[in-house]
């Protein structure tokens, strides 16, 4: 188990990434910028917290890509199960941090950051199962797609842009949860090339 912790770089990469996520969440919870919309008539107000889940997805993708092939092949413990638990624990920490910061600050954007992190982590895991090098790029591509294409009109996101919807949106919560669970299943079953 010690080699798995060291190989996945939990101490130097994943733990600091989670702390940085929580710090940015608490500092920038209601800060927004105005960006041009490609599909809407005017500008789109984009909260900076749309980008903060990328801290978690990037560090998770990096951690999961670190491997000790020989040790994993002869491991007594199920490495895939450990990886799945690692992803679930990291996303759970992000969700809890966003609920705490959102509750204390009264910020809807901080509250949905955890849901968005779960969704983007699912996207990362699904993309990584299809092609390992796509794991980091897919969540970034999604965030930029919703920033420039996600609004039908000012402050009115398209139904497919689930990460832009309010915390009260049950369909968005259901889609985000489904994508996250699908990503966990895909990651646990994906064949890994040495």
mmCIF file of C-alpha atoms in Angstrom:
data_model
loop_
_atom_site.group_PDB
_atom_site.id
_atom_site.type_symbol
_atom_site.label_atom_id
_atom_site.label_comp_id
_atom_site.label_asym_id
_atom_site.label_seq_id
_atom_site.Cartn_x
_atom_site.Cartn_y
_atom_site.Cartn_z
ATOM 1 C CA UNK A 1 0.000 0.000 0.000
ATOM 2 C CA UNK A 2 2.905 2.363 0.684
ATOM 3 C CA UNK A 3 4.161 1.966 -2.878
ATOM 4 C CA UNK A 4 0.661 2.787 -4.179
ATOM 5 C CA UNK A 5 0.528 6.003 -2.089
ATOM 6 C CA UNK A 6 3.959 7.001 -3.360
ATOM 7 C CA UNK A 7 3.279 5.996 -6.963
ATOM 8 C CA UNK A 8 0.023 7.924 -7.109
ATOM 9 C CA UNK A 9 1.790 10.929 -5.549
ATOM 10 C CA UNK A 10 -0.944 11.546 -3.005
ATOM 11 C CA UNK A 11 1.183 13.713 -0.714
ATOM 12 C CA UNK A 12 2.994 15.965 -3.182
ATOM 13 C CA UNK A 13 0.259 16.304 -5.834
ATOM 14 C CA UNK A 14 -3.287 15.308 -4.853
ATOM 15 C CA UNK A 15 -3.467 16.627 -1.298
ATOM 16 C CA UNK A 16 -2.107 20.091 -2.219
ATOM 17 C CA UNK A 17 -4.467 20.183 -5.221
ATOM 18 C CA UNK A 18 -7.446 19.560 -2.959
ATOM 19 C CA UNK A 19 -6.288 22.264 -0.545
ATOM 20 C CA UNK A 20 -5.837 24.738 -3.426
ATOM 21 C CA UNK A 21 -9.371 23.873 -4.613
ATOM 22 C CA UNK A 22 -10.778 24.717 -1.174
ATOM 23 C CA UNK A 23 -8.764 27.958 -0.934
ATOM 24 C CA UNK A 24 -9.846 29.218 -4.354
ATOM 25 C CA UNK A 25 -13.405 28.219 -3.543
ATOM 26 C CA UNK A 26 -13.405 30.279 -0.368
ATOM 27 C CA UNK A 27 -11.767 33.345 -1.957
ATOM 28 C CA UNK A 28 -13.412 33.584 -5.391
ATOM 29 C CA UNK A 29 -16.894 32.231 -4.672
ATOM 30 C CA UNK A 30 -18.873 35.066 -6.296
ATOM 31 C CA UNK A 31 -16.410 36.625 -8.718
ATOM 32 C CA UNK A 32 -17.558 36.746 -12.330
ATOM 33 C CA UNK A 33 -16.237 38.016 -15.634
ATOM 34 C CA UNK A 34 -18.050 38.983 -18.825
ATOM 35 C CA UNK A 35 -17.064 36.972 -21.900
ATOM 36 C CA UNK A 36 -18.465 37.101 -25.416
ATOM 37 C CA UNK A 37 -21.054 34.471 -26.257
ATOM 38 C CA UNK A 38 -20.856 32.603 -29.544
ATOM 39 C CA UNK A 39 -24.530 31.585 -29.595
ATOM 40 C CA UNK A 40 -26.151 34.315 -27.504
ATOM 41 C CA UNK A 41 -26.713 37.880 -28.613
ATOM 42 C CA UNK A 42 -24.543 39.489 -25.948
ATOM 43 C CA UNK A 43 -21.980 38.666 -23.372
ATOM 44 C CA UNK A 44 -22.019 35.777 -20.945
ATOM 45 C CA UNK A 45 -21.441 36.266 -17.252
ATOM 46 C CA UNK A 46 -19.053 33.487 -16.262
ATOM 47 C CA UNK A 47 -18.208 32.806 -12.650
ATOM 48 C CA UNK A 48 -14.570 31.990 -11.998
ATOM 49 C CA UNK A 49 -15.661 28.919 -10.061
ATOM 50 C CA UNK A 50 -16.519 27.264 -13.382
ATOM 51 C CA UNK A 51 -12.754 26.768 -13.755
ATOM 52 C CA UNK A 52 -11.872 25.615 -10.221
ATOM 53 C CA UNK A 53 -12.934 21.946 -10.691
ATOM 54 C CA UNK A 54 -10.090 21.688 -13.203
ATOM 55 C CA UNK A 55 -7.681 21.771 -10.257
ATOM 56 C CA UNK A 56 -9.162 18.502 -8.991
ATOM 57 C CA UNK A 57 -9.537 16.839 -12.386
ATOM 58 C CA UNK A 58 -5.988 17.715 -13.442
ATOM 59 C CA UNK A 59 -4.377 16.488 -10.240
ATOM 60 C CA UNK A 60 -6.496 13.322 -10.279
ATOM 61 C CA UNK A 61 -5.585 12.631 -13.916
ATOM 62 C CA UNK A 62 -1.916 13.104 -13.101
ATOM 63 C CA UNK A 63 -2.120 10.883 -10.020
ATOM 64 C CA UNK A 64 -3.948 8.081 -11.824
ATOM 65 C CA UNK A 65 -1.446 8.190 -14.697
ATOM 66 C CA UNK A 66 1.471 7.474 -12.346
ATOM 67 C CA UNK A 67 2.087 3.740 -12.347
ATOM 68 C CA UNK A 68 4.519 1.127 -11.149
ATOM 69 C CA UNK A 69 3.642 -1.590 -13.661
ATOM 70 C CA UNK A 70 5.632 -4.416 -12.071
ATOM 71 C CA UNK A 71 4.316 -3.719 -8.587
ATOM 72 C CA UNK A 72 0.725 -3.428 -9.800
ATOM 73 C CA UNK A 73 0.893 -6.751 -11.637
ATOM 74 C CA UNK A 74 1.910 -8.670 -8.510
ATOM 75 C CA UNK A 75 0.004 -6.578 -5.976
ATOM 76 C CA UNK A 76 -1.908 -8.383 -3.254
ATOM 77 C CA UNK A 77 -4.423 -5.534 -3.048
ATOM 78 C CA UNK A 78 -6.763 -4.591 -5.854
ATOM 79 C CA UNK A 79 -5.175 -1.472 -7.338
ATOM 80 C CA UNK A 80 -8.258 -0.559 -9.361
ATOM 81 C CA UNK A 81 -10.380 -0.616 -6.224
ATOM 82 C CA UNK A 82 -7.851 1.634 -4.473
ATOM 83 C CA UNK A 83 -7.918 4.033 -7.437
ATOM 84 C CA UNK A 84 -11.728 4.080 -7.404
ATOM 85 C CA UNK A 85 -11.765 4.804 -3.672
ATOM 86 C CA UNK A 86 -9.183 7.543 -4.203
ATOM 87 C CA UNK A 87 -11.313 9.248 -6.863
ATOM 88 C CA UNK A 88 -14.474 8.936 -4.756
ATOM 89 C CA UNK A 89 -12.735 10.335 -1.660
ATOM 90 C CA UNK A 90 -11.270 13.268 -3.582
ATOM 91 C CA UNK A 91 -14.618 14.188 -5.148
ATOM 92 C CA UNK A 92 -16.378 13.754 -1.806
ATOM 93 C CA UNK A 93 -13.878 16.177 -0.233
ATOM 94 C CA UNK A 94 -14.572 18.680 -3.033
ATOM 95 C CA UNK A 95 -18.346 18.333 -2.606
ATOM 96 C CA UNK A 96 -18.113 18.795 1.169
ATOM 97 C CA UNK A 97 -15.841 21.833 0.793
ATOM 98 C CA UNK A 98 -18.232 23.417 -1.699
ATOM 99 C CA UNK A 99 -21.259 22.789 0.513
ATOM 100 C CA UNK A 100 -19.499 24.293 3.540
ATOM 101 C CA UNK A 101 -18.227 27.366 1.670
ATOM 102 C CA UNK A 102 -21.541 27.791 -0.134
ATOM 103 C CA UNK A 103 -23.493 27.490 3.106
ATOM 104 C CA UNK A 104 -21.286 29.924 5.013
ATOM 105 C CA UNK A 105 -21.082 32.497 2.227
ATOM 106 C CA UNK A 106 -24.572 32.085 0.784
ATOM 107 C CA UNK A 107 -23.043 31.594 -2.665
ATOM 108 C CA UNK A 108 -24.837 29.363 -5.157
ATOM 109 C CA UNK A 109 -21.705 29.255 -7.301
ATOM 110 C CA UNK A 110 -19.659 27.845 -4.428
ATOM 111 C CA UNK A 111 -22.377 25.288 -3.711
ATOM 112 C CA UNK A 112 -22.432 23.923 -7.284
ATOM 113 C CA UNK A 113 -18.637 23.691 -7.531
ATOM 114 C CA UNK A 114 -18.734 20.250 -5.907
ATOM 115 C CA UNK A 115 -21.442 19.010 -8.281
ATOM 116 C CA UNK A 116 -19.446 20.384 -11.209
ATOM 117 C CA UNK A 117 -16.303 18.701 -9.908
ATOM 118 C CA UNK A 118 -18.118 15.352 -9.804
ATOM 119 C CA UNK A 119 -19.350 15.855 -13.379
ATOM 120 C CA UNK A 120 -15.969 16.917 -14.759
ATOM 121 C CA UNK A 121 -14.249 14.073 -12.916
ATOM 122 C CA UNK A 122 -16.689 11.681 -14.586
ATOM 123 C CA UNK A 123 -15.894 13.261 -17.956
ATOM 124 C CA UNK A 124 -12.180 12.891 -17.209
ATOM 125 C CA UNK A 125 -12.552 9.209 -16.258
ATOM 126 C CA UNK A 126 -14.716 8.391 -19.291
ATOM 127 C CA UNK A 127 -12.266 10.131 -21.628
ATOM 128 C CA UNK A 128 -9.333 8.426 -19.914
ATOM 129 C CA UNK A 129 -10.965 5.023 -20.373
ATOM 130 C CA UNK A 130 -11.330 5.730 -24.096
ATOM 131 C CA UNK A 131 -7.825 7.175 -24.517
ATOM 132 C CA UNK A 132 -5.478 7.845 -21.591
ATOM 133 C CA UNK A 133 -4.104 11.082 -23.005
ATOM 134 C CA UNK A 134 -7.610 12.548 -23.313
ATOM 135 C CA UNK A 135 -8.165 12.449 -19.552
ATOM 136 C CA UNK A 136 -6.804 15.921 -18.833
ATOM 137 C CA UNK A 137 -8.049 17.586 -22.010
ATOM 138 C CA UNK A 138 -11.724 16.513 -21.904
ATOM 139 C CA UNK A 139 -12.726 18.496 -18.761
ATOM 140 C CA UNK A 140 -10.882 21.574 -20.032
ATOM 141 C CA UNK A 141 -12.666 21.274 -23.376
ATOM 142 C CA UNK A 142 -16.024 20.995 -21.596
ATOM 143 C CA UNK A 143 -15.395 24.110 -19.492
ATOM 144 C CA UNK A 144 -14.432 26.195 -22.504
ATOM 145 C CA UNK A 145 -17.398 24.859 -24.493
ATOM 146 C CA UNK A 146 -19.867 25.930 -21.812
ATOM 147 C CA UNK A 147 -18.169 29.283 -21.315
ATOM 148 C CA UNK A 148 -18.535 30.261 -24.981
ATOM 149 C CA UNK A 149 -21.449 28.081 -26.177
ATOM 150 C CA UNK A 150 -23.404 27.249 -23.025
ATOM 151 C CA UNK A 151 -25.821 30.174 -22.896
ATOM 152 C CA UNK A 152 -28.956 30.515 -24.991
ATOM 153 C CA UNK A 153 -29.364 34.076 -23.727
ATOM 154 C CA UNK A 154 -27.878 36.205 -20.947
ATOM 155 C CA UNK A 155 -27.911 34.120 -17.730
ATOM 156 C CA UNK A 156 -30.038 31.403 -19.366
ATOM 157 C CA UNK A 157 -27.952 28.268 -20.028
ATOM 158 C CA UNK A 158 -28.847 25.594 -22.543
ATOM 159 C CA UNK A 159 -30.183 22.363 -20.991
ATOM 160 C CA UNK A 160 -27.033 20.453 -22.037
ATOM 161 C CA UNK A 161 -24.760 22.896 -20.186
ATOM 162 C CA UNK A 162 -25.349 21.138 -16.859
ATOM 163 C CA UNK A 163 -22.494 22.820 -15.016
ATOM 164 C CA UNK A 164 -24.061 26.255 -15.523
ATOM 165 C CA UNK A 165 -27.381 25.442 -13.839
ATOM 166 C CA UNK A 166 -28.354 26.397 -10.287
ATOM 167 C CA UNK A 167 -27.998 24.054 -7.302
ATOM 168 C CA UNK A 168 -31.781 23.519 -7.321
ATOM 169 C CA UNK A 169 -31.708 21.967 -10.808
ATOM 170 C CA UNK A 170 -32.602 18.306 -10.265
ATOM 171 C CA UNK A 171 -31.944 17.273 -13.902
ATOM 172 C CA UNK A 172 -28.431 18.759 -13.709
ATOM 173 C CA UNK A 173 -27.756 16.945 -10.436
ATOM 174 C CA UNK A 174 -29.009 13.678 -11.936
ATOM 175 C CA UNK A 175 -26.867 14.059 -15.065
ATOM 176 C CA UNK A 176 -23.773 15.014 -13.063
ATOM 177 C CA UNK A 177 -24.240 12.041 -10.734
ATOM 178 C CA UNK A 178 -24.785 9.658 -13.644
ATOM 179 C CA UNK A 179 -21.677 10.856 -15.474
ATOM 180 C CA UNK A 180 -19.600 10.564 -12.288
ATOM 181 C CA UNK A 181 -20.771 7.014 -11.545
ATOM 182 C CA UNK A 182 -20.282 6.089 -15.207
ATOM 183 C CA UNK A 183 -16.755 7.450 -15.028
ATOM 184 C CA UNK A 184 -16.003 5.408 -11.911
ATOM 185 C CA UNK A 185 -17.280 2.243 -13.606
ATOM 186 C CA UNK A 186 -15.312 2.975 -16.801
ATOM 187 C CA UNK A 187 -12.148 3.669 -14.827
ATOM 188 C CA UNK A 188 -12.516 0.463 -12.831
ATOM 189 C CA UNK A 189 -13.043 -1.663 -15.945
ATOM 190 C CA UNK A 190 -10.731 0.012 -18.436
ATOM 191 C CA UNK A 191 -7.723 -1.930 -19.633
ATOM 192 C CA UNK A 192 -4.479 -0.178 -18.884
ATOM 193 C CA UNK A 193 -1.592 -0.362 -21.270
ATOM 194 C CA UNK A 194 1.779 -0.628 -19.519
#
